[in-house]
JSON list of C-alpha atoms in Angstrom, two decimals:
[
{"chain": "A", "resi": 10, "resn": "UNK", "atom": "CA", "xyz": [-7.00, -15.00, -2.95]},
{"chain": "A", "resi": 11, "resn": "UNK", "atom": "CA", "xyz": [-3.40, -15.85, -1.55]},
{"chain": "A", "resi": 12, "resn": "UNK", "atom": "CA", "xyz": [-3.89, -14.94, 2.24]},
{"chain": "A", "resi": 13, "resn": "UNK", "atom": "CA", "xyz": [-1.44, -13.41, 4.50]},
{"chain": "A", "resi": 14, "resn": "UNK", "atom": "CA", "xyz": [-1.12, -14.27, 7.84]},
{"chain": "A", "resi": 15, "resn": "UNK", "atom": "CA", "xyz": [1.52, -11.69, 9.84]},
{"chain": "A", "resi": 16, "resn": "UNK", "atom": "CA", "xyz": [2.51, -11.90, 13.23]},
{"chain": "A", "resi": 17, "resn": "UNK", "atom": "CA", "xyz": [3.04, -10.51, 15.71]},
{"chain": "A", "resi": 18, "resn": "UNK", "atom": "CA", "xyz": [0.21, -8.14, 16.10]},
{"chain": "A", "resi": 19, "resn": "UNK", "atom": "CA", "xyz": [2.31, -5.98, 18.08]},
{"chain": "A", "resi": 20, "resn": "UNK", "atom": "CA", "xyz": [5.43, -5.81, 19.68]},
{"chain": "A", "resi": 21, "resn": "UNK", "atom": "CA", "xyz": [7.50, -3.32, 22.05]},
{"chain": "A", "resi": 22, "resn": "UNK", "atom": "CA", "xyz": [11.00, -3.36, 22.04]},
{"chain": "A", "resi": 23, "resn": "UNK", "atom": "CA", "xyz": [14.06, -1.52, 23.31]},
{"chain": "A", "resi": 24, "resn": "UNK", "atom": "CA", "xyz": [16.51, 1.13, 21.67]},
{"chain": "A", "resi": 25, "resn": "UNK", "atom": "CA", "xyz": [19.47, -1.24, 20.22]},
{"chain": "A", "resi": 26, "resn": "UNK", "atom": "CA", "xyz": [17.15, -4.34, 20.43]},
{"chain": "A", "resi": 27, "resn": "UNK", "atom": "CA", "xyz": [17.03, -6.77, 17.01]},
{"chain": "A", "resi": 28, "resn": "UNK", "atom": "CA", "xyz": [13.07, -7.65, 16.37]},
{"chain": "A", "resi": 29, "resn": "UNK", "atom": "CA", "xyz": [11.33, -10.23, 13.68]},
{"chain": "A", "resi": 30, "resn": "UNK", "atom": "CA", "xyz": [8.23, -9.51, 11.98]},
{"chain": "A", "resi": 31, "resn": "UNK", "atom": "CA", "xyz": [6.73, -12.66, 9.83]},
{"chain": "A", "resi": 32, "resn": "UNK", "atom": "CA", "xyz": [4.56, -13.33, 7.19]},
{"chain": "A", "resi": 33, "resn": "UNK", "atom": "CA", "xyz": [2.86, -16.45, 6.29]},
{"chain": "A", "resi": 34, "resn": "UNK", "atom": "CA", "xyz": [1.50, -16.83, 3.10]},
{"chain": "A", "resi": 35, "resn": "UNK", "atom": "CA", "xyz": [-1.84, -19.31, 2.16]},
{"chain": "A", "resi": 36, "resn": "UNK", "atom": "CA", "xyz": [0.48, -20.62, -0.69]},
{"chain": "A", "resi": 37, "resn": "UNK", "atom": "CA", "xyz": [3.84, -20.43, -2.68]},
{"chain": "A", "resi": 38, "resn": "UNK", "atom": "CA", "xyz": [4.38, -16.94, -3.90]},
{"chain": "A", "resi": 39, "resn": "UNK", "atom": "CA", "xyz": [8.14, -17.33, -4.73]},
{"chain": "A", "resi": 40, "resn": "UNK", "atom": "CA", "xyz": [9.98, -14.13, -3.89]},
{"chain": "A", "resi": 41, "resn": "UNK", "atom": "CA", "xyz": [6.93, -11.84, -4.85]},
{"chain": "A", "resi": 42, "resn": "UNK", "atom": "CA", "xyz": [6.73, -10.13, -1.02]},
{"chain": "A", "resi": 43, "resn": "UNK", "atom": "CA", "xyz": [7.46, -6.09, -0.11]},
{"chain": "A", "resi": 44, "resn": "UNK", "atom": "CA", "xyz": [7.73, -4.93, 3.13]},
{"chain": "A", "resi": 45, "resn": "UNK", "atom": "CA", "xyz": [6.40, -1.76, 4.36]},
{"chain": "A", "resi": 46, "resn": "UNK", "atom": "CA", "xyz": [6.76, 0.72, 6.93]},
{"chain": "A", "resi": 47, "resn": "UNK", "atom": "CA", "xyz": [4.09, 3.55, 7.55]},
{"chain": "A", "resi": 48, "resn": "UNK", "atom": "CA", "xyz": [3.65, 5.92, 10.18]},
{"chain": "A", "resi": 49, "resn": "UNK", "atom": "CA", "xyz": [1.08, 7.92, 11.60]},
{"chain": "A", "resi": 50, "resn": "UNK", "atom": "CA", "xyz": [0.42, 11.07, 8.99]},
{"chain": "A", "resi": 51, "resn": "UNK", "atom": "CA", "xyz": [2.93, 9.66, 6.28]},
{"chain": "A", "resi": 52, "resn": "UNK", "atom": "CA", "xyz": [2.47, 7.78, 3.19]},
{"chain": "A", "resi": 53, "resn": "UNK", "atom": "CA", "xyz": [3.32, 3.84, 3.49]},
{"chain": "A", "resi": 54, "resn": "UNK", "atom": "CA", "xyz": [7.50, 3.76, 2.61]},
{"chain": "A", "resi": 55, "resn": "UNK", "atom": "CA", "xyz": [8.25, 0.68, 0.86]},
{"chain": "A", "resi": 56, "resn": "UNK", "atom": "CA", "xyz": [12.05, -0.65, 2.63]},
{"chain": "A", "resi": 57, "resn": "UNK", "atom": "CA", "xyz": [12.05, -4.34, 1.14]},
{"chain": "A", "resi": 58, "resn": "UNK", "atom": "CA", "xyz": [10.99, -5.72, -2.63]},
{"chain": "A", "resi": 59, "resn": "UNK", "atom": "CA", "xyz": [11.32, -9.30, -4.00]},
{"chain": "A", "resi": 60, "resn": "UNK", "atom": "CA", "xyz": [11.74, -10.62, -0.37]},
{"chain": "A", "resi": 61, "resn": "UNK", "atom": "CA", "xyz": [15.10, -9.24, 0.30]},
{"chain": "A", "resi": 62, "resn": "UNK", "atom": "CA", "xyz": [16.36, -6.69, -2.41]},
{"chain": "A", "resi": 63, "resn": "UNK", "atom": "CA", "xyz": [16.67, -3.39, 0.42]},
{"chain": "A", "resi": 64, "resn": "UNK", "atom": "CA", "xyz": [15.81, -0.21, -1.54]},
{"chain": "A", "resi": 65, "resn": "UNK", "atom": "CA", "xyz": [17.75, 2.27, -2.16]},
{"chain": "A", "resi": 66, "resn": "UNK", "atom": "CA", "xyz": [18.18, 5.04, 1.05]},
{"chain": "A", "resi": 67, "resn": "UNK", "atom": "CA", "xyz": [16.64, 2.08, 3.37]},
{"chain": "A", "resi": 68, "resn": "UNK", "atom": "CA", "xyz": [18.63, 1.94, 6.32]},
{"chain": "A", "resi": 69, "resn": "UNK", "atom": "CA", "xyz": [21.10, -1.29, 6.17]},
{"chain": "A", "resi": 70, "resn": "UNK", "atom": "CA", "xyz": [19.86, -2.65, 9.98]},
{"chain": "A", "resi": 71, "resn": "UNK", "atom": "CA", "xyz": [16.65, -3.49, 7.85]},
{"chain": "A", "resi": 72, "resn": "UNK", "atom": "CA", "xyz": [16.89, -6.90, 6.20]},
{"chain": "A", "resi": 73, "resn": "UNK", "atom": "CA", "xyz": [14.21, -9.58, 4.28]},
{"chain": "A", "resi": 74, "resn": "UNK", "atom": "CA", "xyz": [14.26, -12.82, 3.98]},
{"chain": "A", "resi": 75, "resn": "UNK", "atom": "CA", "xyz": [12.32, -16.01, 2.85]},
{"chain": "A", "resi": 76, "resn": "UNK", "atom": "CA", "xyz": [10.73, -17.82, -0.42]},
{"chain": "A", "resi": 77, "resn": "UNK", "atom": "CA", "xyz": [7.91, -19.67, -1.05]},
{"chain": "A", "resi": 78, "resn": "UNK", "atom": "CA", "xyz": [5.60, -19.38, 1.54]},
{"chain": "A", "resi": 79, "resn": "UNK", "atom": "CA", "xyz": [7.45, -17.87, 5.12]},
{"chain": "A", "resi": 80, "resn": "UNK", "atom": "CA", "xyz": [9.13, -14.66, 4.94]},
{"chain": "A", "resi": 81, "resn": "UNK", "atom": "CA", "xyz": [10.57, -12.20, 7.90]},
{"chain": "A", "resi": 82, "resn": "UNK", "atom": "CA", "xyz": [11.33, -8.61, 7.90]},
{"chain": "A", "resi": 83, "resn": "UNK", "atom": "CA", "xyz": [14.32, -7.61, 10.52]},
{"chain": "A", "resi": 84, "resn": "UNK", "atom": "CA", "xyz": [15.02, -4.67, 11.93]},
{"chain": "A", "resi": 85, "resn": "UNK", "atom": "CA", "xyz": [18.77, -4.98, 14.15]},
{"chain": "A", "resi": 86, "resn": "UNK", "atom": "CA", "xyz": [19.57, -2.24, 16.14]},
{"chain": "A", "resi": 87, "resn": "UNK", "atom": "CA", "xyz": [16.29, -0.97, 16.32]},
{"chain": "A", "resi": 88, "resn": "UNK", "atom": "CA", "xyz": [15.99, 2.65, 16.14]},
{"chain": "A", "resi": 89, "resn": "UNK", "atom": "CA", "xyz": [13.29, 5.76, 17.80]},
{"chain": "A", "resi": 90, "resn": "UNK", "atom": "CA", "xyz": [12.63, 6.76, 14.20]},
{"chain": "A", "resi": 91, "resn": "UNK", "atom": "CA", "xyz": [11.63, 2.98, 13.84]},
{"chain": "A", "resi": 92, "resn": "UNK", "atom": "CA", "xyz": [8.24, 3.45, 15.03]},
{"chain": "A", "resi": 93, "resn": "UNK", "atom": "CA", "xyz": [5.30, 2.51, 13.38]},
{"chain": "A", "resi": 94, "resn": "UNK", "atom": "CA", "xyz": [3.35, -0.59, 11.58]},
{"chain": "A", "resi": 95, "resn": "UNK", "atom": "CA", "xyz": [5.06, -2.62, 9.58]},
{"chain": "A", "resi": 96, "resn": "UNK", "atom": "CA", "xyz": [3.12, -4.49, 6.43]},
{"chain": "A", "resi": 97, "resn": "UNK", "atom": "CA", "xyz": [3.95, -7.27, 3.78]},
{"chain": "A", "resi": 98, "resn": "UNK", "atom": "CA", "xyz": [2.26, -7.35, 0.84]},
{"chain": "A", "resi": 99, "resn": "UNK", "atom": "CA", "xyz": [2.31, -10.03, -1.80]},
{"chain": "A", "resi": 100, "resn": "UNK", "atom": "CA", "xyz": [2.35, -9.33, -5.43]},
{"chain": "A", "resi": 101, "resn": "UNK", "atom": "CA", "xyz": [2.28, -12.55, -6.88]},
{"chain": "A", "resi": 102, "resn": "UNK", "atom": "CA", "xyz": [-1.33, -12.30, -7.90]},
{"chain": "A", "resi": 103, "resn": "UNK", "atom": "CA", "xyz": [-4.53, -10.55, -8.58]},
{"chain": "A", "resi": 104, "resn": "UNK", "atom": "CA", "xyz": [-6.26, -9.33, -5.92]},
{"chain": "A", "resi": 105, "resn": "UNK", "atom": "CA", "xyz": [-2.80, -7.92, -3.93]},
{"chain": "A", "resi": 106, "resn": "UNK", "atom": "CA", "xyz": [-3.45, -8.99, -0.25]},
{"chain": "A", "resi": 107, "resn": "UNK", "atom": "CA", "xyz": [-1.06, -7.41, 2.84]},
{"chain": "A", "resi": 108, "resn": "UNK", "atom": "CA", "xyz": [-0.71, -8.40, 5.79]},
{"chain": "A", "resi": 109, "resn": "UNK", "atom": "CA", "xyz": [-2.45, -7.76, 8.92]},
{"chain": "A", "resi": 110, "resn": "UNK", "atom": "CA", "xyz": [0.41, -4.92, 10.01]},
{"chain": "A", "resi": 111, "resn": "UNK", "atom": "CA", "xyz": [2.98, -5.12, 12.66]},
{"chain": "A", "resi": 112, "resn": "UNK", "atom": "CA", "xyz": [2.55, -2.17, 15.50]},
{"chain": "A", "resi": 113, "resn": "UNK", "atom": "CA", "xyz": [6.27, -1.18, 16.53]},
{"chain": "A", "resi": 114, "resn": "UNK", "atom": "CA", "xyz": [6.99, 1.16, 19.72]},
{"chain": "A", "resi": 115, "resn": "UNK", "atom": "CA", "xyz": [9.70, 1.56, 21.59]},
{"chain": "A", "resi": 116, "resn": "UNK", "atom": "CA", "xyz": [9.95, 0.87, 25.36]},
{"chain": "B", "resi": 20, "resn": "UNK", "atom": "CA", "xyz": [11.84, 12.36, -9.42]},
{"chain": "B", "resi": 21, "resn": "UNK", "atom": "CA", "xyz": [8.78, 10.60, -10.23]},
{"chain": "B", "resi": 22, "resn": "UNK", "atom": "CA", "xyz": [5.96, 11.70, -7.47]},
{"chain": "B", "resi": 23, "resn": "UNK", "atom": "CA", "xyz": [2.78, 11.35, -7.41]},
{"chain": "B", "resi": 24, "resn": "UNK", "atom": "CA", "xyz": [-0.17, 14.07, -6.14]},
{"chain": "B", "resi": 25, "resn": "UNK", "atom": "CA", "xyz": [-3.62, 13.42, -4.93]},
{"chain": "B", "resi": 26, "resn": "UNK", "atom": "CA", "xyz": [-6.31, 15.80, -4.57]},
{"chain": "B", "resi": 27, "resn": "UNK", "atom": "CA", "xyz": [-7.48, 17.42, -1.29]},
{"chain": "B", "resi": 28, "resn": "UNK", "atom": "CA", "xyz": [-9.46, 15.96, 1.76]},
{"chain": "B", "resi": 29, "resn": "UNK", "atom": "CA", "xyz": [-13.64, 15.50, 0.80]},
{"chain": "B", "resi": 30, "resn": "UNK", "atom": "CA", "xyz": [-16.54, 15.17, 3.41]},
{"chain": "B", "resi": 31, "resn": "UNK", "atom": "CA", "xyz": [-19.66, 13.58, 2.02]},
{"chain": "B", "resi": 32, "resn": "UNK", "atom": "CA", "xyz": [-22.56, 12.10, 3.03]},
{"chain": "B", "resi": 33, "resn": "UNK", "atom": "CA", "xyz": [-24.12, 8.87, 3.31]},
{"chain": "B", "resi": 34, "resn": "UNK", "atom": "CA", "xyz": [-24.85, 8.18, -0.07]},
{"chain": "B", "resi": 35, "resn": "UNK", "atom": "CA", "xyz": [-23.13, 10.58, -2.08]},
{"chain": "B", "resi": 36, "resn": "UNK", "atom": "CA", "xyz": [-20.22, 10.03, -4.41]},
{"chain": "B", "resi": 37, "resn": "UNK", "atom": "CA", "xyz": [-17.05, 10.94, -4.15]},
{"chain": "B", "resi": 38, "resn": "UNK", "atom": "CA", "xyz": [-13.92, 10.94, -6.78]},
{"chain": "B", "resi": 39, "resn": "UNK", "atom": "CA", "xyz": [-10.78, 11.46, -5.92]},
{"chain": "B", "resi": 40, "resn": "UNK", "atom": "CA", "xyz": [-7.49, 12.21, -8.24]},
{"chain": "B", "resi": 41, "resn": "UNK", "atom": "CA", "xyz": [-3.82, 10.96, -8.21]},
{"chain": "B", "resi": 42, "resn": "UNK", "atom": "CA", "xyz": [-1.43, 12.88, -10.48]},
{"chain": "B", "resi": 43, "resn": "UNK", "atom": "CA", "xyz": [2.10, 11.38, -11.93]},
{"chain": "B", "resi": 44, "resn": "UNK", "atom": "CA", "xyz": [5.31, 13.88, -12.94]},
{"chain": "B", "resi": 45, "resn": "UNK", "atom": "CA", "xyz": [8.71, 12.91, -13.15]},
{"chain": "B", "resi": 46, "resn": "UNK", "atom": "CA", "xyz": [8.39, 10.22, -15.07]},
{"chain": "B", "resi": 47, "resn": "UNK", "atom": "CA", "xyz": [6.68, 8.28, -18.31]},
{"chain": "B", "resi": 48, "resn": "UNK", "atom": "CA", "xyz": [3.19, 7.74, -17.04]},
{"chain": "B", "resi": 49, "resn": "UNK", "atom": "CA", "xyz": [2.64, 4.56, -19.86]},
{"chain": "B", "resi": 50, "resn": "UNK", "atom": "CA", "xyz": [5.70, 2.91, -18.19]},
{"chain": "B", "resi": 51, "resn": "UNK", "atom": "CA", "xyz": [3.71, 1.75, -14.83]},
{"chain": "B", "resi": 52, "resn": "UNK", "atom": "CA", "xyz": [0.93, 0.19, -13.15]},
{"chain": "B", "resi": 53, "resn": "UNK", "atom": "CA", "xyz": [-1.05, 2.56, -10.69]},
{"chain": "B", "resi": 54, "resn": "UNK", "atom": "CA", "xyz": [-2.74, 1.31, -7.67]},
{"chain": "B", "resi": 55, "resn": "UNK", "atom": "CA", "xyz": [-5.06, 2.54, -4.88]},
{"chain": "B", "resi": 56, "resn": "UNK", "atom": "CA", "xyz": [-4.83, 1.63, -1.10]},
{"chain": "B", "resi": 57, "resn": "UNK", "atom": "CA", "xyz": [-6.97, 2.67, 1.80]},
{"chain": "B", "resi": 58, "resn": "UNK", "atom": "CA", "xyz": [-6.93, 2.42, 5.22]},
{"chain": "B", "resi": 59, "resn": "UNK", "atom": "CA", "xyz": [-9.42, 2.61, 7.47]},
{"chain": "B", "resi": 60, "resn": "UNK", "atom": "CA", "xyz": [-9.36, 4.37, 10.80]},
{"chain": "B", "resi": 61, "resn": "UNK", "atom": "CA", "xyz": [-7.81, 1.92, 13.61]},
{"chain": "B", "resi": 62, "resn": "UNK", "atom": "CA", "xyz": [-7.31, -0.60, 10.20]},
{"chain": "B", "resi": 63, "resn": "UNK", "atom": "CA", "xyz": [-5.23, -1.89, 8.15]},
{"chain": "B", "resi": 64, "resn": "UNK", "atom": "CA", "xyz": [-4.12, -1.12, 4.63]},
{"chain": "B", "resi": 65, "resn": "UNK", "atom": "CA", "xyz": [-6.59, -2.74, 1.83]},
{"chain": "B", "resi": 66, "resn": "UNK", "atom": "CA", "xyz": [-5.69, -2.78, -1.82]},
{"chain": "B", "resi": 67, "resn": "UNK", "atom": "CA", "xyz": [-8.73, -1.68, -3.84]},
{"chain": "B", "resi": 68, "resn": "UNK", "atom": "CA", "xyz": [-7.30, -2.23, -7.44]},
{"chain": "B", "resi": 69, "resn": "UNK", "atom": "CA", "xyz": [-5.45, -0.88, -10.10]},
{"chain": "B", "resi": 70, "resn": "UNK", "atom": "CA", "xyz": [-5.49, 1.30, -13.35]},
{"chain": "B", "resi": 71, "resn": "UNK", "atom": "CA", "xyz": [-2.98, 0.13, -16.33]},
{"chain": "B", "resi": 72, "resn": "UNK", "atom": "CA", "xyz": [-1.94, 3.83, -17.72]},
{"chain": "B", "resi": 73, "resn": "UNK", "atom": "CA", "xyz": [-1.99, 2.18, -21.17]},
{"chain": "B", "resi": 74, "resn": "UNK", "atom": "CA", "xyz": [-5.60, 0.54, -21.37]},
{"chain": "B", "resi": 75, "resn": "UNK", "atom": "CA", "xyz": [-7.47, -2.14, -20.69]},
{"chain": "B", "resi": 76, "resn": "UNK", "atom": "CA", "xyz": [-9.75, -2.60, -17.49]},
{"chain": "B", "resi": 77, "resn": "UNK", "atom": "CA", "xyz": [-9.20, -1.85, -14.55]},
{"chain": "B", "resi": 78, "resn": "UNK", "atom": "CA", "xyz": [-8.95, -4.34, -11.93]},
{"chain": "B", "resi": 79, "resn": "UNK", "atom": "CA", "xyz": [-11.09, -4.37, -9.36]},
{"chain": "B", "resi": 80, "resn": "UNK", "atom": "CA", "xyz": [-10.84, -6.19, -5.81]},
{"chain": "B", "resi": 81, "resn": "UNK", "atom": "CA", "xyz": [-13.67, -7.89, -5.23]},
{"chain": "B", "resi": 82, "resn": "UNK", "atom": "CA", "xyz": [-15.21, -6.27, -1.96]},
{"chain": "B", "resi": 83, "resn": "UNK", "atom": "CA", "xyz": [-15.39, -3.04, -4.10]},
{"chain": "B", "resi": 84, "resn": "UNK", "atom": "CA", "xyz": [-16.96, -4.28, -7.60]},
{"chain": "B", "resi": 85, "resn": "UNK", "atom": "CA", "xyz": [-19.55, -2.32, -8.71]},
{"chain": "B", "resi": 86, "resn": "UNK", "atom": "CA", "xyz": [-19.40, 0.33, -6.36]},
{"chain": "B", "resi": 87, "resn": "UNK", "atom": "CA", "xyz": [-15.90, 1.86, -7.71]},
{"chain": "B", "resi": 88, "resn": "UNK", "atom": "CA", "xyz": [-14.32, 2.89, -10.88]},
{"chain": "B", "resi": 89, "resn": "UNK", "atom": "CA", "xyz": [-10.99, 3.46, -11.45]},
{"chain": "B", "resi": 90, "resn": "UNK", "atom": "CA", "xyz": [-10.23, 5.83, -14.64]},
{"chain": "B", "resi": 91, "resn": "UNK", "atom": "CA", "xyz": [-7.14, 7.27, -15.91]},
{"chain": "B", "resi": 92, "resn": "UNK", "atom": "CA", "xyz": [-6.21, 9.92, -18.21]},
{"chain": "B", "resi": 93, "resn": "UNK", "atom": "CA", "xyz": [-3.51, 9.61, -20.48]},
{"chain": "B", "resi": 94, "resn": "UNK", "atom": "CA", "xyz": [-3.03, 13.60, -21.34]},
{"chain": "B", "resi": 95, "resn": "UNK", "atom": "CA", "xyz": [-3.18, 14.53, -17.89]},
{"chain": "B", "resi": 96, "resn": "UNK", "atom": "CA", "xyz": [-1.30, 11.64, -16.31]},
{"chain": "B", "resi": 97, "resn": "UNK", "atom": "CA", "xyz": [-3.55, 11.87, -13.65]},
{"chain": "B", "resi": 98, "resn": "UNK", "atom": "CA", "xyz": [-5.70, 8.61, -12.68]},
{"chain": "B", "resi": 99, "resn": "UNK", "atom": "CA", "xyz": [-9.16, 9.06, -10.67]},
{"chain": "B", "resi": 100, "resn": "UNK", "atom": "CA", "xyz": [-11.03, 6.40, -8.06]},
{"chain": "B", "resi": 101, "resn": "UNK", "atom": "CA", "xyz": [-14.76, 7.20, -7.81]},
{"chain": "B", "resi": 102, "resn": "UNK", "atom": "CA", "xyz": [-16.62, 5.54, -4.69]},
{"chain": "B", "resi": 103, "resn": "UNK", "atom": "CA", "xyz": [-20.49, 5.63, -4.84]},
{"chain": "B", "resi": 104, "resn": "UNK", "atom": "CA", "xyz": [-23.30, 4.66, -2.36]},
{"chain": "B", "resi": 105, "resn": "UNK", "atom": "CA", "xyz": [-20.78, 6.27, 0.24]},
{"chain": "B", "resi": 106, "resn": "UNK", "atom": "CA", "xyz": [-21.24, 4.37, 3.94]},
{"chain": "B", "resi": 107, "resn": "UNK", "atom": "CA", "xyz": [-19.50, 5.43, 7.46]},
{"chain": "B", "resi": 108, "resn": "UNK", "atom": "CA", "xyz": [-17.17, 2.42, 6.73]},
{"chain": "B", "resi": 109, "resn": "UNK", "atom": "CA", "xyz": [-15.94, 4.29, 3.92]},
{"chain": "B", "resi": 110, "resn": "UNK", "atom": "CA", "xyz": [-14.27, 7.08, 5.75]},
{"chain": "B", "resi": 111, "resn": "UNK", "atom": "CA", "xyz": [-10.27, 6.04, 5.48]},
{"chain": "B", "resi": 112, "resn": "UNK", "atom": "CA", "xyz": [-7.56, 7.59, 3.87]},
{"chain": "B", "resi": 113, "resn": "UNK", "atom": "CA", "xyz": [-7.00, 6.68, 0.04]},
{"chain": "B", "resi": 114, "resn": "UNK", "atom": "CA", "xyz": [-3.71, 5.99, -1.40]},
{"chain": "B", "resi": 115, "resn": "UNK", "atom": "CA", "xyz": [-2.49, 6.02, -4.61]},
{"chain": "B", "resi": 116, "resn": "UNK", "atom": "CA", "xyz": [0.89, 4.09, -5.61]},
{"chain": "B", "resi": 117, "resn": "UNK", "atom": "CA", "xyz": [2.98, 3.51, -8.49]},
{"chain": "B", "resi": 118, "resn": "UNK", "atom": "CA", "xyz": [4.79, -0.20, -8.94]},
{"chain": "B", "resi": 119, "resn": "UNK", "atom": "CA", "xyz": [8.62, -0.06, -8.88]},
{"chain": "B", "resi": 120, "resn": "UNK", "atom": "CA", "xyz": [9.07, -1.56, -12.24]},
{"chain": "B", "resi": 121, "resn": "UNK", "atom": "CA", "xyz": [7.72, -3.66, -15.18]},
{"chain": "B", "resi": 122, "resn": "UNK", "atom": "CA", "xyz": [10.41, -6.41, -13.24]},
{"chain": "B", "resi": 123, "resn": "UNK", "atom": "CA", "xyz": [8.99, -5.73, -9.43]},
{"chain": "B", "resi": 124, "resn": "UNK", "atom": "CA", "xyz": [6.03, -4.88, -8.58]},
{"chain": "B", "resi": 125, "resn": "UNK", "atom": "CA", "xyz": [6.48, -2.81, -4.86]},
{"chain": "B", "resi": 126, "resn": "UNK", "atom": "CA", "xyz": [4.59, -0.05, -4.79]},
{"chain": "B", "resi": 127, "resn": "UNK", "atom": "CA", "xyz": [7.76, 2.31, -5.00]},
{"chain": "B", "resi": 128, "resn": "UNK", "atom": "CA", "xyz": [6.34, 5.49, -4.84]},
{"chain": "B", "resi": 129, "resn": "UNK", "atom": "CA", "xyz": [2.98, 6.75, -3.02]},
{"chain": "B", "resi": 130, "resn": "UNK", "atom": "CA", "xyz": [0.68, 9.86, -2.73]},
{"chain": "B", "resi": 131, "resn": "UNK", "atom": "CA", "xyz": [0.17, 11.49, -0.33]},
{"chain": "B", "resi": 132, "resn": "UNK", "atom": "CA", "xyz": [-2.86, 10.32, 0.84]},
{"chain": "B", "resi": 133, "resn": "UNK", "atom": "CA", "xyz": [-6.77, 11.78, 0.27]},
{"chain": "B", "resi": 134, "resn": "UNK", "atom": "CA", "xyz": [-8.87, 11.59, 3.48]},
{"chain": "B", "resi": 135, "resn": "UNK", "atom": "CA", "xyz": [-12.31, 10.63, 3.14]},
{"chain": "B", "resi": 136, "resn": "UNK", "atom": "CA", "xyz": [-15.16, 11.25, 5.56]},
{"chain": "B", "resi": 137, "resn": "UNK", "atom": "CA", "xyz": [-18.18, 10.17, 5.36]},
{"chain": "B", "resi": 138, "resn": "UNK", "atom": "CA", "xyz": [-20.44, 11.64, 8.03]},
{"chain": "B", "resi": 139, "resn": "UNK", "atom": "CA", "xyz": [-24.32, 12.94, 8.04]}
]
């Protein structure tokens, strides 16, 4: 199973402040990577598909990037409603594997 | 606009069984993989498998084969995950989710969530 090794754990960051989540995964996936957002008493909101393509109503100050194995999710200009774990999952293969999660709070 | 609803919260018992349902509207149920998620309390999200609305077997992650069965039905556009031999590391909240399309495969759209707990 292709592993996925996130980081950080956990970060805290300030109102305006531009933050880097990363994935890592145990081999080359391509572009097959979402990125997720979910919050406490929500369903997980998918922002990023295929690495990078935003979906639609997605805020623009969330971006993704990478191929292959390394890919980042970043959030400029973070926001209050921002709060929250953040997840990649890879959908290359059989079985789909995400991500440790990313907590998110605001100092 | 495609959505998709899951049955109400369950408590069981060491054990027991428990099934819980995921129903598609808004859009042609045949045209997409479904998939159900769970997380754990204080965990992370886990993928458990997936149902093809079409046919064919389900697919199963390993951690869970044998223990779960993933059904769908075609009439009722409405797909079902039953857990058996229940344990306290069961209780999570179960998610199902549709892929975005036969070119990505996100999870686009995603129940509600169905919260399981498993206490004597």
């Amino acid at each position: 199973a292709v592993q996925m090794t996130q980081s950080p754990p956990s970060l805290s960051a300030s109102v305006g402040d531009t933050i880097t989540i990363t994935c890592r995964a145990s081999q080359g996936i391509g572009s097959e990577v979402g990125w997720y957002q979910h919050q406490p008493g929500r369903a997980p909101r998918l922002l990023v598909s295929a690495a990078s393509t935003l979906q639609s109503g997605v805020p623009s100050r969330f971006s993704g990037s990478g191929s292959g194995t390394d890919f980042t999710l970043t959030i400029s200009s973070l926001q209050p409603d921002d709060l929250g774990t953040y997840y990649c999952l890879q959908d290359y293969n059989y079985p789909r594997t995400f991500g440790q999660g990313t907590r998110v709070d605001i100092k | 606009q495609a959505r998709l609803v899951q049955s109400g919260a369950e408590v069981k018992k060491p054990g027991a069984s428990v099934t819980i349902s995921c129903q598609a509207s808004g859009y042609r149920f045949n045209g997409y993989y479904l998939h159900w998620v769970r997380q754990a309390p204080g965990q992370g999200l886990e993928w458990m498998g997936l149902v093809n609305p079409i046919g064919g077997s389900p697919i199963y992650a390993q951690k869970f084969q044998g223990r779960v069965t993933m059904t769908r039905n075609t009439s009722a556009t409405t797909i079902s995950l039953e857990v058996t031999s229940l344990t306290f590391e069961d209780s999570a909240i179960y998610y199902c989710a549709r892929e975005k399309s036969n070119a990505d495969d996100a999870f686009e759209i995603w129940g509600q969530g169905t919260k399981v707990t498993v206490s004597a």
